[in-house]
């Protein structure tokens, strides 16, 4: 399974043991924003506030990637922030990260096909956010008439690396989920993922949506039902996290296009650890404090699954010796 946030961390027992002992560990995967420029105008963008046009200096990006490799980071995910392929050195930076021994993945809107094709030999995967099932809905949601160019990008990249197609569900499109699966398969994708739009005022549509999603029984499809259920429970006043410490953020921080090292991808602009223009990664990480869940932690956080696994690993239970 390409996406398995509850279990992937179990493949790193040395990290688990150190976290269990309360010791500091270095990240396994870092989300890396090369650009705060975006070529879409999505109505529900969670990171629109970052779109100030900042581009990370390529030399600084090279230095930071070297520092990440030196402390044992295993993978970089180029994402945003903005659209990573708008960075003029995008393919070369993907190649450089690979040369440093790190795996590379990319979240993209798929509008800039050529940089993706040039970078494809260095990418473990490309995740294209298509999000809508028709050209009309795409233009309404994204503010740009680019459905067919993105379709063409998916077709072009498929077969050159692993390709995932993402759809963001909301009250106006959830009933098209089976059609979305068929679209992704026809385009040659390796998998499809459904996620709910975060930050809406109403989530009652999730009740019939979950019925449709539960009826999709296909290994091609990845659905984190907990994300959908948590948003529904939050809307109904029934949501409660099962942990108070965000341990997973220690394994998956985020580097902004301006060099800021953020606690996690969802805390861009909120929880900064330091700036890599001024200090090295190792210097900033040496003073990193334990991060606790707070009011600035959003529902349906991508670290939620990892935190549940780590909470279980670090908790003490009765008769735990009797395996």
Coordinates of C-alpha atoms in Angstrom, one line a residue:
X1 CA 0.0 0.0 0.0
X2 CA 1.4 3.4 -1.0
X3 CA -0.4 5.3 1.8
X4 CA -0.3 3.7 5.2
X5 CA 0.3 6.3 7.9
X6 CA -0.7 4.0 10.8
X7 CA 1.8 1.3 10.0
X8 CA 4.7 2.7 8.0
X9 CA 6.4 4.1 11.1
X10 CA 6.6 0.6 12.5
X11 CA 9.3 -0.2 10.0
X12 CA 11.7 2.1 11.9
X13 CA 12.2 0.4 15.3
X14 CA 15.3 2.5 16.2
X15 CA 13.2 5.6 16.0
X16 CA 10.4 4.1 17.9
X17 CA 12.7 3.0 20.7
X18 CA 14.2 6.5 21.1
X19 CA 10.8 8.2 21.0
X20 CA 9.6 5.7 23.6
X21 CA 12.6 6.7 25.8
X22 CA 11.8 10.4 25.3
X23 CA 15.0 11.0 23.3
X24 CA 15.2 13.3 20.3
X25 CA 15.1 11.8 16.8
X26 CA 15.8 13.3 13.4
X27 CA 13.0 13.4 10.8
X28 CA 12.4 10.6 8.4
X29 CA 10.5 12.6 5.8
X30 CA 10.5 16.4 5.3
X31 CA 7.9 18.4 3.3
X32 CA 9.8 21.0 1.4
X33 CA 8.3 24.1 -0.1
X34 CA 10.4 25.3 -3.0
X35 CA 7.8 28.0 -4.0
X36 CA 5.1 30.1 -2.5
X37 CA 3.8 30.9 -6.0
X38 CA 0.7 29.2 -7.3
X39 CA -0.9 29.1 -10.7
X40 CA -4.4 28.3 -9.5
X41 CA -7.0 30.2 -7.5
X42 CA -8.7 27.4 -5.5
X43 CA -11.7 28.4 -3.5
X44 CA -10.9 26.1 -0.6
X45 CA -7.1 26.3 -0.5
X46 CA -5.8 25.7 3.0
X47 CA -2.5 27.5 2.3
X48 CA -3.6 30.5 0.3
X49 CA -2.1 32.7 3.0
X50 CA 1.4 31.5 2.0
X51 CA 1.0 32.5 -1.6
X52 CA 3.3 35.6 -1.6
X53 CA 5.4 34.5 -4.6
X54 CA 8.5 33.6 -2.6
X55 CA 10.9 31.3 -4.4
X56 CA 13.6 29.5 -2.4
X57 CA 17.1 30.4 -3.6
X58 CA 18.5 27.3 -5.4
X59 CA 21.8 27.5 -3.6
X60 CA 20.1 27.6 -0.3
X61 CA 17.9 24.7 -1.2
X62 CA 21.0 22.7 -2.1
X63 CA 22.6 23.5 1.2
X64 CA 19.5 22.7 3.2
X65 CA 19.0 19.4 1.3
X66 CA 22.6 18.5 2.2
X67 CA 22.0 19.2 5.8
X68 CA 18.9 17.0 5.8
X69 CA 20.8 14.2 4.2
X70 CA 23.6 14.6 6.8
X71 CA 21.2 14.0 9.7
X72 CA 19.7 10.9 8.1
X73 CA 16.5 12.2 6.5
X74 CA 15.3 9.5 4.2
X75 CA 12.9 11.4 1.9
X76 CA 11.9 14.8 0.8
X77 CA 8.4 15.7 -0.4
X78 CA 8.3 18.8 -2.6
X79 CA 5.0 20.4 -2.0
X80 CA 3.4 23.8 -1.0
X81 CA 2.9 26.3 0.1
X82 CA 2.7 27.1 -3.6
X83 CA 3.1 24.8 -6.6
X84 CA 6.6 23.2 -6.5
X85 CA 7.0 23.0 -10.3
X86 CA 6.9 26.8 -10.6
X87 CA 10.4 26.9 -9.2
X88 CA 12.7 27.3 -12.2
X89 CA 15.2 24.8 -10.9
X90 CA 12.7 22.1 -9.9
X91 CA 14.0 19.2 -12.0
X92 CA 17.6 19.8 -11.1
X93 CA 16.7 20.0 -7.4
X94 CA 14.9 16.7 -7.6
X95 CA 18.0 15.2 -9.2
X96 CA 20.2 16.7 -6.5
X97 CA 18.1 15.3 -3.7
X98 CA 18.4 11.8 -5.2
X99 CA 22.1 12.2 -5.6
X100 CA 22.2 12.9 -1.8
X101 CA 20.6 9.5 -1.2
X102 CA 17.1 10.7 -0.4
X103 CA 13.9 9.5 -2.0
X104 CA 11.8 12.3 -3.6
X105 CA 8.0 12.7 -4.0
X106 CA 5.9 15.6 -5.3
X107 CA 2.5 17.0 -4.6
X108 CA 1.4 19.0 -7.7
X109 CA -1.6 20.5 -9.4
X110 CA -0.3 19.1 -12.7
X111 CA -0.5 22.3 -14.7
X112 CA 3.3 22.4 -15.5
X113 CA 3.8 19.1 -17.4
X114 CA 7.3 19.6 -18.8
X115 CA 9.1 20.1 -15.4
X116 CA 7.4 17.0 -14.1
X117 CA 8.4 14.9 -17.1
X118 CA 12.0 16.1 -16.8
X119 CA 12.1 15.3 -13.1
X120 CA 10.3 11.9 -13.4
X121 CA 13.4 9.8 -13.5
X122 CA 14.3 11.1 -10.0
X123 CA 10.8 10.8 -8.5
X124 CA 9.5 7.9 -6.4
X125 CA 6.0 9.2 -6.9
X126 CA 3.9 12.1 -8.2
X127 CA 0.6 13.0 -6.6
X128 CA -1.7 15.1 -8.9
X129 CA -4.6 16.9 -7.3
X130 CA -7.3 16.7 -9.9
X131 CA -10.1 17.1 -7.2
X132 CA -13.1 17.4 -9.6
X133 CA -14.7 15.0 -12.1
X134 CA -15.7 17.5 -14.8
X135 CA -14.1 20.5 -16.6
X136 CA -17.0 22.7 -15.4
X137 CA -16.6 21.7 -11.7
X138 CA -12.8 22.0 -12.0
X139 CA -13.0 25.6 -13.3
X140 CA -15.5 26.6 -10.6
X141 CA -13.3 25.1 -7.8
X142 CA -9.9 26.1 -9.2
X143 CA -10.6 29.4 -10.9
X144 CA -8.8 28.2 -14.0
X145 CA -10.0 26.4 -17.1
X146 CA -7.3 23.7 -17.0
X147 CA -9.0 20.4 -16.5
X148 CA -7.8 18.8 -19.7
X149 CA -4.2 20.0 -19.4
X150 CA -4.0 18.3 -16.0
X151 CA -5.6 15.2 -17.4
X152 CA -2.9 15.2 -20.1
X153 CA -0.2 15.6 -17.4
X154 CA -1.4 12.5 -15.6
X155 CA -1.5 10.5 -18.8
X156 CA 2.0 11.7 -19.7
X157 CA 3.6 10.9 -16.3
X158 CA 1.8 7.6 -15.8
X159 CA 4.2 4.7 -16.4
X160 CA 7.3 6.9 -15.8
X161 CA 6.9 6.8 -12.0
X162 CA 4.2 6.0 -9.5
X163 CA 1.2 8.3 -10.0
X164 CA -1.5 9.0 -7.5
X165 CA -4.6 11.1 -8.3
X166 CA -6.2 13.0 -5.5
X167 CA -9.8 14.2 -5.2
X168 CA -11.1 16.6 -2.5
X169 CA -14.6 15.8 -1.6
X170 CA -17.3 18.3 -0.6
X171 CA -21.1 18.5 -0.6
X172 CA -21.2 19.3 -4.3
X173 CA -19.1 16.4 -5.7
X174 CA -19.0 13.4 -3.2
X175 CA -21.7 11.5 -5.1
X176 CA -19.3 11.4 -8.1
X177 CA -16.7 9.3 -6.1
X178 CA -17.2 6.1 -8.2
X179 CA -16.8 8.2 -11.4
X180 CA -13.6 9.7 -10.0
X181 CA -12.2 6.2 -9.4
X182 CA -12.9 5.3 -13.1
X183 CA -11.3 8.5 -14.3
X184 CA -8.1 7.8 -12.4
X185 CA -7.9 4.2 -13.7
X186 CA -8.5 5.3 -17.3
X187 CA -5.7 7.8 -17.0
X188 CA -3.2 5.1 -16.0
X189 CA -2.8 6.1 -12.4
X190 CA -1.5 3.7 -9.8
X191 CA -3.9 4.7 -7.1
X192 CA -6.5 7.3 -6.1
X193 CA -7.1 9.0 -2.8
X194 CA -10.2 10.7 -1.4
X195 CA -9.9 13.4 1.2
X196 CA -12.5 15.8 2.6
X197 CA -12.2 19.6 2.2
X198 CA -11.2 21.1 5.5
X199 CA -12.7 24.3 6.9
X200 CA -16.3 24.2 5.6
X201 CA -19.2 25.4 7.6
X202 CA -21.4 22.3 7.1
X203 CA -20.4 18.7 7.2
X204 CA -23.8 16.9 7.3
X205 CA -23.1 15.8 3.7
X206 CA -20.5 13.5 5.1
X207 CA -23.2 11.1 6.3
X208 CA -24.4 10.1 2.8
X209 CA -20.8 10.5 1.5
X210 CA -19.4 7.9 3.9
X211 CA -22.1 5.5 2.7
X212 CA -20.8 5.9 -0.8
X213 CA -17.2 5.6 0.2
X214 CA -17.7 2.5 2.3
X215 CA -19.3 0.9 -0.8
X216 CA -16.1 1.3 -2.7
X217 CA -14.2 -1.9 -2.2
X218 CA -11.1 -1.5 -4.4
X219 CA -7.4 -1.8 -3.5
X220 CA -6.8 0.9 -6.1
X221 CA -8.5 3.4 -3.7
X222 CA -7.2 4.8 -0.5
X223 CA -9.6 6.5 1.9
X224 CA -8.7 7.6 5.4
X225 CA -12.2 7.2 6.9
X226 CA -11.0 8.7 10.1
X227 CA -10.4 12.0 8.4
X228 CA -14.0 12.1 7.2
X229 CA -15.4 10.8 10.5
X230 CA -13.4 13.3 12.6
X231 CA -14.7 16.2 10.6
X232 CA -18.3 14.9 11.0
X233 CA -17.8 14.3 14.8
X234 CA -16.3 17.8 15.2
X235 CA -19.3 19.3 13.4
X236 CA -21.5 17.4 15.7
X237 CA -19.5 18.4 18.8
X238 CA -18.3 14.8 19.4
X239 CA -14.6 15.0 18.4
X240 CA -11.8 14.2 20.9
X241 CA -8.2 13.4 20.2
X242 CA -6.7 10.4 21.8
X243 CA -3.3 11.9 22.5
X244 CA -1.9 15.2 23.8
X245 CA 1.7 15.1 22.4
X246 CA 2.4 15.5 18.7
X247 CA 5.2 13.0 18.4
X248 CA 4.7 12.4 14.7
X249 CA 5.7 16.0 13.9
X250 CA 9.2 15.2 15.0
X251 CA 9.4 12.8 12.1
X252 CA 7.6 14.9 9.4
X253 CA 8.4 18.7 9.7
X254 CA 8.1 21.2 7.0
X255 CA 10.6 23.7 5.4
X256 CA 9.0 26.8 4.0
X257 CA 10.1 28.6 0.8
X258 CA 11.6 31.4 2.9
X259 CA 13.7 28.9 4.9
X260 CA 11.5 28.7 7.9
X261 CA 11.5 25.3 9.6
X262 CA 7.9 24.7 10.7
X263 CA 6.8 22.1 13.2
X264 CA 4.6 20.4 10.6
X265 CA 3.0 21.1 7.2
X266 CA -0.3 22.2 8.9
X267 CA 1.4 24.8 11.1
X268 CA 3.0 26.9 8.3
X269 CA 2.8 30.5 9.6
X270 CA 1.9 29.3 13.1
X271 CA 4.6 27.2 14.8
X272 CA 8.2 28.1 13.7
X273 CA 11.2 26.3 15.0
X274 CA 13.8 28.7 13.4
X275 CA 15.0 29.8 10.0
X276 CA 17.5 27.9 7.9
X277 CA 18.8 31.1 6.4
X278 CA 20.3 31.9 9.7
X279 CA 21.1 28.5 11.3
X280 CA 21.8 25.0 10.2
X281 CA 19.2 22.3 10.4
X282 CA 21.1 20.5 13.2
X283 CA 21.4 23.7 15.3
X284 CA 17.6 24.4 15.1
X285 CA 16.7 20.7 15.8
X286 CA 19.0 20.5 18.8
X287 CA 16.7 23.0 20.7
X288 CA 13.4 21.6 19.4
X289 CA 10.9 21.3 22.2
X290 CA 8.2 18.7 22.7
X291 CA 5.1 19.8 20.7
X292 CA 1.7 19.5 22.4
X293 CA -1.7 19.4 20.7
X294 CA -3.2 22.9 20.9
X295 CA -6.0 25.0 19.5
X296 CA -3.9 25.7 16.5
X297 CA -3.9 21.9 15.5
X298 CA -6.5 21.4 12.8
X299 CA -9.0 18.6 12.6
X300 CA -8.1 15.8 10.1
X301 CA -4.4 16.5 10.6
X302 CA -2.2 14.4 8.4
X303 CA -0.1 13.4 11.5
X304 CA -3.1 12.1 13.3
X305 CA -2.6 8.4 12.3
X306 CA 1.1 8.5 13.1
X307 CA 0.4 10.1 16.5
X308 CA -2.1 7.3 17.4
X309 CA 0.5 4.7 16.6
X310 CA 3.2 6.5 18.6
X311 CA 0.8 7.1 21.5
X312 CA 0.2 3.3 21.7
X313 CA 3.9 2.6 21.5
X314 CA 4.7 5.1 24.3
X315 CA 1.9 4.3 26.6
X316 CA 2.1 1.9 29.6
X317 CA -0.7 -0.7 29.7
X318 CA -1.6 -3.4 32.3
X319 CA 0.1 -6.7 31.8
X320 CA 1.9 -5.4 28.7
X321 CA 4.7 -7.9 29.3
X322 CA 2.3 -10.8 28.5
X323 CA 2.5 -10.7 24.7

